């Protein structure tokens, strides 16, 4: 009986109730109406669940526990997915509820990850509890068991936005798929965003972040953070930029008419500061300055009326007359009439008596004494005036002999552009324009031309780029320079120059090179040379000096097999070529040396040098020169002449040379007419002076070659300068007229600029003979308030009777906002040498086929001359003819010329055209074995590459 009651031998829970009921009946028959002692309170009550199983998630490999509690209950078993859980898997316990006196049974089972994964049903894995009592059974709710996970990738990442201020920002986020579903939070700059603390933010709308009205403070990096019980996932960061479009301030009052008399101009201005554009917002559209015509009333000077009639002779023997200043009366600030308004005279012709004597017999003692007083008074006043003048002159000369003066433009002394930038030797002198600068006592020379440029004989060019400091010992010495400069401009330029351009021009050039006027002497000897080197063998290669436009191509086969040479290339910045050039020649590009000496090659190398000339044979005589062993320069060839010693190909910006001998080479030019043009690169940099309210704008004019501009970049990088506008090119003509730099449209109520510095000037010789060395001038501006954070103005650079360029400046001037600007954008700009097939665009196999096809002349005209013609290299063919493989040299020159292009299109087009010519000339031979050439053309056109093919290369 007890065994049946406990049912310890039963494994099928469904039979338990039947067995138990049988036992109860037997017991009742034996004892009458007696109730079982073990369950005194279960009659008439179905099981009631105190705790039902709850939904659960399996994290990783950890099993979960499902619990049930019911009272009153004889037994409780779990049923999962429609099947009973084995009795041995149940963990049960029984206790009495103290409040109700009922026995409570609690049962627990474990569910493992393996069980859930092995279940393949139409629904999730589920379990429920079934409890038994005397009156029947009760079932609990179904509890699902799922494996928890969170995938890595978001279904939708938030995207960065640029929105105007007060606009709406909506960032969408769809978290990764997961069980349970991930909850989403938003981070801004790694800090939690909450809509509870900011009414302007809503994060409740389907995981999206909504900012109703964008504020500047809402700019930042936003991240969507998804998490559940398994893991946390971060989305890609979305950058939100809230920008402010610029708005115009109110117009200022109209300025007074700019002329005292007649037709003039009135101005008013406004600034883009209401608000100022921020975070990339658009600049204000429209004009910042308005002008209207005005008519100023001209002053009318007063004029005298006619004299009135004389009065009757008085008892004092005189008479009077008068006049008035009414013809016309003075108006509009006109001058009053000069002279007396009244006059008197004796009216008795000397017959009037005094003390009974005739008037002419009386000695005029009072008259004599009054005349003496007037005489002495006049002499005294004259002496005092002369003394004051002498003292003023002496003080002026004394002050100017003590000041170190940086005369930016000496033409100011002759009434031209008055552009001075004084540098004082005494701090705090209010008479000087820049009294904060320290004195430079190392320079004692006197220059006699305008000096807004770098004198490399006095200072290191880029250490950093200094202002020229010149002591002017007296105004007489300065006037000498002014006289010379005035004489230079006074002579009318010739319409067409002879070989030496003009006597005045070349004379000035000669004086510059010989001594006092040497504007571009050598760099300091301690200046480090730009040098690159590499070891080259039979496969050849390429040397590049980064960011200078200078490279050297060593063709395949130039070096003998089983040999190698360490070759180098140097851009000389030591003893400059400028001092040794003759006549009117100028340096068009950097002086380049390649070596080593004694280099033995089987074919010429191809050197590329950037130049700054606008090439035109009618206006330029361009020569290639080589330095001899005694450091003199000798002419190798003229670009327009035929030569068998070397080959020179001039492109718009570069010169490509085929050279047999190592050494130092320079490209020089001599202008033949005033129409000769060299290109100048213009750039404006700015920086805030530390601890002050002054902002410095520096304008550079430099020969338009990468090497020359690299010096400017190095100088500005060392002084923390910021590039304020994309550099621009200015054509500078050989018309002997100067270059003027002026600053315009400076907001006058926000910034002040020092007097006499708004317009500055370079003389023609300074610019024309700069020889790869930068010229620069500076504008120093002071803001009236430290709160001024923006500067907008224009820099005009123009040649008198020539071209003009405008550099638009709009920048933030706060020191914390200053960022360095990448000045060079070339890819691979740090690569200095490449060897083997990687250095060439034409695969070696294709190159060999082309050479084999074209090097042998034949009757059909398919030889290297036709190849040179189609590649536009058909000048100076005598040079190619003396080469062992003319086609190989032509291809080397083509490689040098197209080193910056990305494909073989021009070569393929030339080969295709040659193929068509050959087909037309010999239609019967189309099936002959000579179709090797057609194979070359097909390979070239298809763009096929082998292991010899070269990747894109940028020097």
mmCIF file of N, CA, C and O in Angstrom, residues 285-347:
data_model
loop_
_atom_site.group_PDB
_atom_site.id
_atom_site.type_symbol
_atom_site.label_atom_id
_atom_site.label_comp_id
_atom_site.label_asym_id
_atom_site.label_seq_id
_atom_site.Cartn_x
_atom_site.Cartn_y
_atom_site.Cartn_z
ATOM 1 N N UNK A 285 26.176 85.896 -49.886
ATOM 2 C CA UNK A 285 26.126 86.251 -51.293
ATOM 3 C C UNK A 285 25.880 87.753 -51.419
ATOM 4 O O UNK A 285 25.157 88.344 -50.626
ATOM 5 N N UNK A 286 26.469 88.321 -52.434
ATOM 6 C CA UNK A 286 26.304 89.752 -52.636
ATOM 7 C C UNK A 286 27.573 90.513 -52.338
ATOM 8 O O UNK A 286 28.619 89.944 -52.002
ATOM 9 N N UNK A 287 27.503 91.798 -52.448
ATOM 10 C CA UNK A 287 28.653 92.663 -52.298
ATOM 11 C C UNK A 287 28.801 93.111 -50.847
ATOM 12 O O UNK A 287 27.812 93.359 -50.160
ATOM 13 N N UNK A 288 30.040 93.183 -50.427
ATOM 14 C CA UNK A 288 30.298 93.680 -49.077
ATOM 15 C C UNK A 288 30.470 95.200 -49.055
ATOM 16 O O UNK A 288 30.461 95.787 -47.988
ATOM 17 N N UNK A 289 30.646 95.779 -50.226
ATOM 18 C CA UNK A 289 30.846 97.228 -50.302
ATOM 19 C C UNK A 289 29.920 97.780 -51.391
ATOM 20 O O UNK A 289 29.825 97.208 -52.480
ATOM 21 N N UNK A 290 29.231 98.856 -51.088
ATOM 22 C CA UNK A 290 28.425 99.570 -52.067
ATOM 23 C C UNK A 290 29.013 100.953 -52.302
ATOM 24 O O UNK A 290 29.532 101.573 -51.371
ATOM 25 N N UNK A 291 28.934 101.379 -53.532
ATOM 26 C CA UNK A 291 29.449 102.694 -53.878
ATOM 27 C C UNK A 291 28.372 103.468 -54.631
ATOM 28 O O UNK A 291 27.656 102.894 -55.448
ATOM 29 N N UNK A 292 28.280 104.752 -54.342
ATOM 30 C CA UNK A 292 27.391 105.644 -55.084
ATOM 31 C C UNK A 292 28.163 106.913 -55.411
ATOM 32 O O UNK A 292 29.146 107.249 -54.739
ATOM 33 N N UNK A 293 27.726 107.561 -56.433
ATOM 34 C CA UNK A 293 28.369 108.818 -56.792
ATOM 35 C C UNK A 293 27.820 109.936 -55.916
ATOM 36 O O UNK A 293 26.693 109.870 -55.404
ATOM 37 N N UNK A 294 28.647 110.930 -55.712
ATOM 38 C CA UNK A 294 28.235 112.071 -54.908
ATOM 39 C C UNK A 294 28.788 113.335 -55.556
ATOM 40 O O UNK A 294 29.772 113.290 -56.302
ATOM 41 N N UNK A 295 28.149 114.429 -55.279
ATOM 42 C CA UNK A 295 28.597 115.725 -55.774
ATOM 43 C C UNK A 295 28.861 116.631 -54.574
ATOM 44 O O UNK A 295 27.931 117.055 -53.879
ATOM 45 N N UNK A 296 30.137 116.892 -54.336
ATOM 46 C CA UNK A 296 30.510 117.772 -53.233
ATOM 47 C C UNK A 296 30.487 119.221 -53.723
ATOM 48 O O UNK A 296 31.003 119.517 -54.806
ATOM 49 N N UNK A 297 29.856 120.061 -52.930
ATOM 50 C CA UNK A 297 29.785 121.474 -53.301
ATOM 51 C C UNK A 297 31.180 122.082 -53.242
ATOM 52 O O UNK A 297 31.866 121.995 -52.226
ATOM 53 N N UNK A 298 31.552 122.685 -54.344
ATOM 54 C CA UNK A 298 32.895 123.261 -54.399
ATOM 55 C C UNK A 298 32.928 124.560 -53.603
ATOM 56 O O UNK A 298 31.973 125.352 -53.627
ATOM 57 N N UNK A 299 34.024 124.794 -52.897
ATOM 58 C CA UNK A 299 34.116 126.049 -52.132
ATOM 59 C C UNK A 299 34.179 127.254 -53.069
ATOM 60 O O UNK A 299 34.785 127.205 -54.136
ATOM 61 N N UNK A 300 33.510 128.315 -52.643
ATOM 62 C CA UNK A 300 33.501 129.568 -53.408
ATOM 63 C C UNK A 300 34.230 130.619 -52.578
ATOM 64 O O UNK A 300 33.814 130.946 -51.463
ATOM 65 N N UNK A 301 35.335 131.090 -53.117
ATOM 66 C CA UNK A 301 36.102 132.110 -52.412
ATOM 67 C C UNK A 301 35.412 133.474 -52.535
ATOM 68 O O UNK A 301 34.767 133.785 -53.559
ATOM 69 N N UNK A 302 35.565 134.249 -51.482
ATOM 70 C CA UNK A 302 34.947 135.569 -51.496
ATOM 71 C C UNK A 302 35.651 136.554 -52.432
ATOM 72 O O UNK A 302 36.845 136.405 -52.711
ATOM 73 N N UNK A 303 34.898 137.550 -52.901
ATOM 74 C CA UNK A 303 35.456 138.595 -53.766
ATOM 75 C C UNK A 303 34.994 139.981 -53.317
ATOM 76 O O UNK A 303 33.881 140.130 -52.785
ATOM 77 N N UNK A 304 35.841 140.950 -53.523
ATOM 78 C CA UNK A 304 35.537 142.313 -53.042
ATOM 79 C C UNK A 304 34.546 143.001 -53.971
ATOM 80 O O UNK A 304 34.577 142.836 -55.183
ATOM 81 N N UNK A 305 33.653 143.811 -53.313
ATOM 82 C CA UNK A 305 32.839 144.752 -54.088
ATOM 83 C C UNK A 305 33.716 145.923 -54.525
ATOM 84 O O UNK A 305 34.886 146.037 -54.150
ATOM 85 N N UNK A 306 33.125 146.847 -55.298
ATOM 86 C CA UNK A 306 33.811 148.076 -55.658
ATOM 87 C C UNK A 306 33.969 148.964 -54.427
ATOM 88 O O UNK A 306 33.178 148.911 -53.488
ATOM 89 N N UNK A 307 35.076 149.753 -54.429
ATOM 90 C CA UNK A 307 35.269 150.699 -53.327
ATOM 91 C C UNK A 307 34.146 151.722 -53.322
ATOM 92 O O UNK A 307 33.645 152.130 -54.362
ATOM 93 N N UNK A 308 33.794 152.132 -52.131
ATOM 94 C CA UNK A 308 32.804 153.199 -52.010
ATOM 95 C C UNK A 308 33.478 154.549 -52.320
ATOM 96 O O UNK A 308 34.701 154.620 -52.474
ATOM 97 N N UNK A 309 32.671 155.642 -52.408
ATOM 98 C CA UNK A 309 33.224 156.969 -52.637
ATOM 99 C C UNK A 309 33.987 157.431 -51.399
ATOM 100 O O UNK A 309 33.716 157.015 -50.283
ATOM 101 N N UNK A 310 35.024 158.259 -51.616
ATOM 102 C CA UNK A 310 35.778 158.827 -50.488
ATOM 103 C C UNK A 310 34.866 159.698 -49.640
ATOM 104 O O UNK A 310 33.989 160.395 -50.142
ATOM 105 N N UNK A 311 35.105 159.691 -48.351
ATOM 106 C CA UNK A 311 34.335 160.553 -47.459
ATOM 107 C C UNK A 311 34.891 161.984 -47.547
ATOM 108 O O UNK A 311 35.953 162.230 -48.133
ATOM 109 N N UNK A 312 34.158 162.904 -46.911
ATOM 110 C CA UNK A 312 34.615 164.303 -46.876
ATOM 111 C C UNK A 312 35.858 164.376 -45.996
ATOM 112 O O UNK A 312 35.971 163.664 -45.006
ATOM 113 N N UNK A 313 36.782 165.230 -46.391
ATOM 114 C CA UNK A 313 38.035 165.374 -45.644
ATOM 115 C C UNK A 313 37.722 165.826 -44.219
ATOM 116 O O UNK A 313 37.005 166.796 -44.000
ATOM 117 N N UNK A 314 38.263 165.119 -43.271
ATOM 118 C CA UNK A 314 37.931 165.374 -41.873
ATOM 119 C C UNK A 314 38.861 166.440 -41.303
ATOM 120 O O UNK A 314 39.808 166.883 -41.958
ATOM 121 N N UNK A 315 38.591 166.804 -40.052
ATOM 122 C CA UNK A 315 39.435 167.788 -39.379
ATOM 123 C C UNK A 315 40.836 167.262 -39.137
ATOM 124 O O UNK A 315 41.758 168.018 -38.839
ATOM 125 N N UNK A 316 40.988 165.958 -39.255
ATOM 126 C CA UNK A 316 42.318 165.371 -39.088
ATOM 127 C C UNK A 316 43.057 165.272 -40.412
ATOM 128 O O UNK A 316 44.092 164.607 -40.510
ATOM 129 N N UNK A 317 42.536 165.896 -41.403
ATOM 130 C CA UNK A 317 43.163 165.960 -42.726
ATOM 131 C C UNK A 317 43.219 164.587 -43.416
ATOM 132 O O UNK A 317 44.191 164.271 -44.105
ATOM 133 N N UNK A 318 42.249 163.703 -43.188
ATOM 134 C CA UNK A 318 42.215 162.433 -43.924
ATOM 135 C C UNK A 318 40.787 162.117 -44.316
ATOM 136 O O UNK A 318 39.844 162.735 -43.843
ATOM 137 N N UNK A 319 40.673 161.161 -45.207
ATOM 138 C CA UNK A 319 39.360 160.704 -45.660
ATOM 139 C C UNK A 319 39.395 159.172 -45.783
ATOM 140 O O UNK A 319 40.453 158.592 -45.913
ATOM 141 N N UNK A 320 38.244 158.517 -45.795
ATOM 142 C CA UNK A 320 38.138 157.065 -45.836
ATOM 143 C C UNK A 320 37.208 156.607 -46.960
ATOM 144 O O UNK A 320 36.364 157.360 -47.413
ATOM 145 N N UNK A 321 37.441 155.318 -47.260
ATOM 146 C CA UNK A 321 36.507 154.617 -48.130
ATOM 147 C C UNK A 321 36.485 153.138 -47.698
ATOM 148 O O UNK A 321 37.400 152.666 -47.040
ATOM 149 N N UNK A 322 35.484 152.365 -48.101
ATOM 150 C CA UNK A 322 35.332 150.967 -47.663
ATOM 151 C C UNK A 322 34.801 150.098 -48.806
ATOM 152 O O UNK A 322 34.325 150.610 -49.819
ATOM 153 N N UNK A 323 34.888 148.798 -48.552
ATOM 154 C CA UNK A 323 34.345 147.810 -49.498
ATOM 155 C C UNK A 323 33.930 146.559 -48.703
ATOM 156 O O UNK A 323 34.389 146.343 -47.599
ATOM 157 N N UNK A 324 33.097 145.759 -49.327
ATOM 158 C CA UNK A 324 32.589 144.551 -48.674
ATOM 159 C C UNK A 324 32.917 143.306 -49.505
ATOM 160 O O UNK A 324 33.023 143.377 -50.739
ATOM 161 N N UNK A 325 33.073 142.178 -48.782
ATOM 162 C CA UNK A 325 33.418 140.889 -49.429
ATOM 163 C C UNK A 325 32.125 140.202 -49.843
ATOM 164 O O UNK A 325 31.702 139.188 -49.265
ATOM 165 N N UNK A 326 31.507 140.738 -50.876
ATOM 166 C CA UNK A 326 30.200 140.216 -51.308
ATOM 167 C C UNK A 326 30.140 139.891 -52.791
ATOM 168 O O UNK A 326 29.047 139.640 -53.306
ATOM 169 N N UNK A 327 31.249 139.895 -53.485
ATOM 170 C CA UNK A 327 31.194 139.672 -54.943
ATOM 171 C C UNK A 327 32.144 138.542 -55.365
ATOM 172 O O UNK A 327 33.201 138.819 -55.949
ATOM 173 N N UNK A 328 31.847 137.317 -55.088
ATOM 174 C CA UNK A 328 30.696 136.834 -54.286
ATOM 175 C C UNK A 328 31.106 136.714 -52.835
ATOM 176 O O UNK A 328 32.268 136.798 -52.491
ATOM 177 N N UNK A 329 30.098 136.448 -51.996
ATOM 178 C CA UNK A 329 30.391 136.165 -50.589
ATOM 179 C C UNK A 329 30.975 134.752 -50.484
ATOM 180 O O UNK A 329 30.604 133.871 -51.263
ATOM 181 N N UNK A 330 31.904 134.483 -49.592
ATOM 182 C CA UNK A 330 32.476 133.129 -49.464
ATOM 183 C C UNK A 330 31.409 132.124 -49.002
ATOM 184 O O UNK A 330 30.633 132.405 -48.090
ATOM 185 N N UNK A 331 31.401 130.962 -49.679
ATOM 186 C CA UNK A 331 30.447 129.899 -49.340
ATOM 187 C C UNK A 331 31.147 128.546 -49.425
ATOM 188 O O UNK A 331 32.143 128.391 -50.105
ATOM 189 N N UNK A 332 30.527 127.605 -48.740
ATOM 190 C CA UNK A 332 31.008 126.206 -48.792
ATOM 191 C C UNK A 332 32.502 126.117 -48.463
ATOM 192 O O UNK A 332 33.299 125.568 -49.226
ATOM 193 N N UNK A 333 32.846 126.716 -47.356
ATOM 194 C CA UNK A 333 34.221 126.663 -46.863
ATOM 195 C C UNK A 333 35.187 127.424 -47.764
ATOM 196 O O UNK A 333 36.393 127.181 -47.765
ATOM 197 N N UNK A 334 34.668 128.385 -48.521
ATOM 198 C CA UNK A 334 35.535 129.210 -49.342
ATOM 199 C C UNK A 334 36.305 130.216 -48.504
ATOM 200 O O UNK A 334 35.943 130.536 -47.367
ATOM 201 N N UNK A 335 37.380 130.740 -49.053
ATOM 202 C CA UNK A 335 38.242 131.664 -48.317
ATOM 203 C C UNK A 335 37.654 133.066 -48.305
ATOM 204 O O UNK A 335 36.999 133.493 -49.263
ATOM 205 N N UNK A 336 37.933 133.726 -47.213
ATOM 206 C CA UNK A 336 37.543 135.134 -47.129
ATOM 207 C C UNK A 336 38.430 135.973 -48.049
ATOM 208 O O UNK A 336 39.516 135.548 -48.458
ATOM 209 N N UNK A 337 37.928 137.170 -48.339
ATOM 210 C CA UNK A 337 38.699 138.047 -49.218
ATOM 211 C C UNK A 337 40.002 138.465 -48.534
ATOM 212 O O UNK A 337 40.049 138.663 -47.313
ATOM 213 N N UNK A 338 41.023 138.547 -49.302
ATOM 214 C CA UNK A 338 42.311 138.988 -48.779
ATOM 215 C C UNK A 338 42.428 140.513 -48.969
ATOM 216 O O UNK A 338 42.021 141.060 -49.992
ATOM 217 N N UNK A 339 43.031 141.132 -48.012
ATOM 218 C CA UNK A 339 43.189 142.590 -48.085
ATOM 219 C C UNK A 339 42.328 143.292 -47.051
ATOM 220 O O UNK A 339 41.655 142.666 -46.231
ATOM 221 N N UNK A 340 42.378 144.632 -47.081
ATOM 222 C CA UNK A 340 41.658 145.444 -46.112
ATOM 223 C C UNK A 340 40.301 145.830 -46.657
ATOM 224 O O UNK A 340 40.129 146.053 -47.861
ATOM 225 N N UNK A 341 39.372 145.910 -45.752
ATOM 226 C CA UNK A 341 38.024 146.341 -46.155
ATOM 227 C C UNK A 341 37.878 147.860 -46.089
ATOM 228 O O UNK A 341 36.891 148.404 -46.563
ATOM 229 N N UNK A 342 38.855 148.566 -45.476
ATOM 230 C CA UNK A 342 38.808 150.020 -45.385
ATOM 231 C C UNK A 342 40.153 150.611 -45.787
ATOM 232 O O UNK A 342 41.193 149.962 -45.623
ATOM 233 N N UNK A 343 40.117 151.835 -46.303
ATOM 234 C CA UNK A 343 41.345 152.531 -46.687
ATOM 235 C C UNK A 343 41.186 154.009 -46.328
ATOM 236 O O UNK A 343 40.086 154.550 -46.295
ATOM 237 N N UNK A 344 42.311 154.645 -46.021
ATOM 238 C CA UNK A 344 42.286 156.088 -45.707
ATOM 239 C C UNK A 344 43.500 156.740 -46.347
ATOM 240 O O UNK A 344 44.510 156.060 -46.621
ATOM 241 N N UNK A 345 43.384 158.078 -46.583
ATOM 242 C CA UNK A 345 44.518 158.809 -47.160
ATOM 243 C C UNK A 345 44.434 160.270 -46.727
ATOM 244 O O UNK A 345 43.395 160.761 -46.305
ATOM 245 N N UNK A 346 45.600 160.950 -46.855
ATOM 246 C CA UNK A 346 45.644 162.372 -46.538
ATOM 247 C C UNK A 346 44.911 163.132 -47.625
ATOM 248 O O UNK A 346 45.048 162.833 -48.813
ATOM 249 N N UNK A 347 44.168 164.110 -47.199
ATOM 250 C CA UNK A 347 43.313 164.777 -48.169
ATOM 251 C C UNK A 347 43.671 166.245 -48.388
ATOM 252 O O UNK A 347 42.895 167.023 -48.931
#
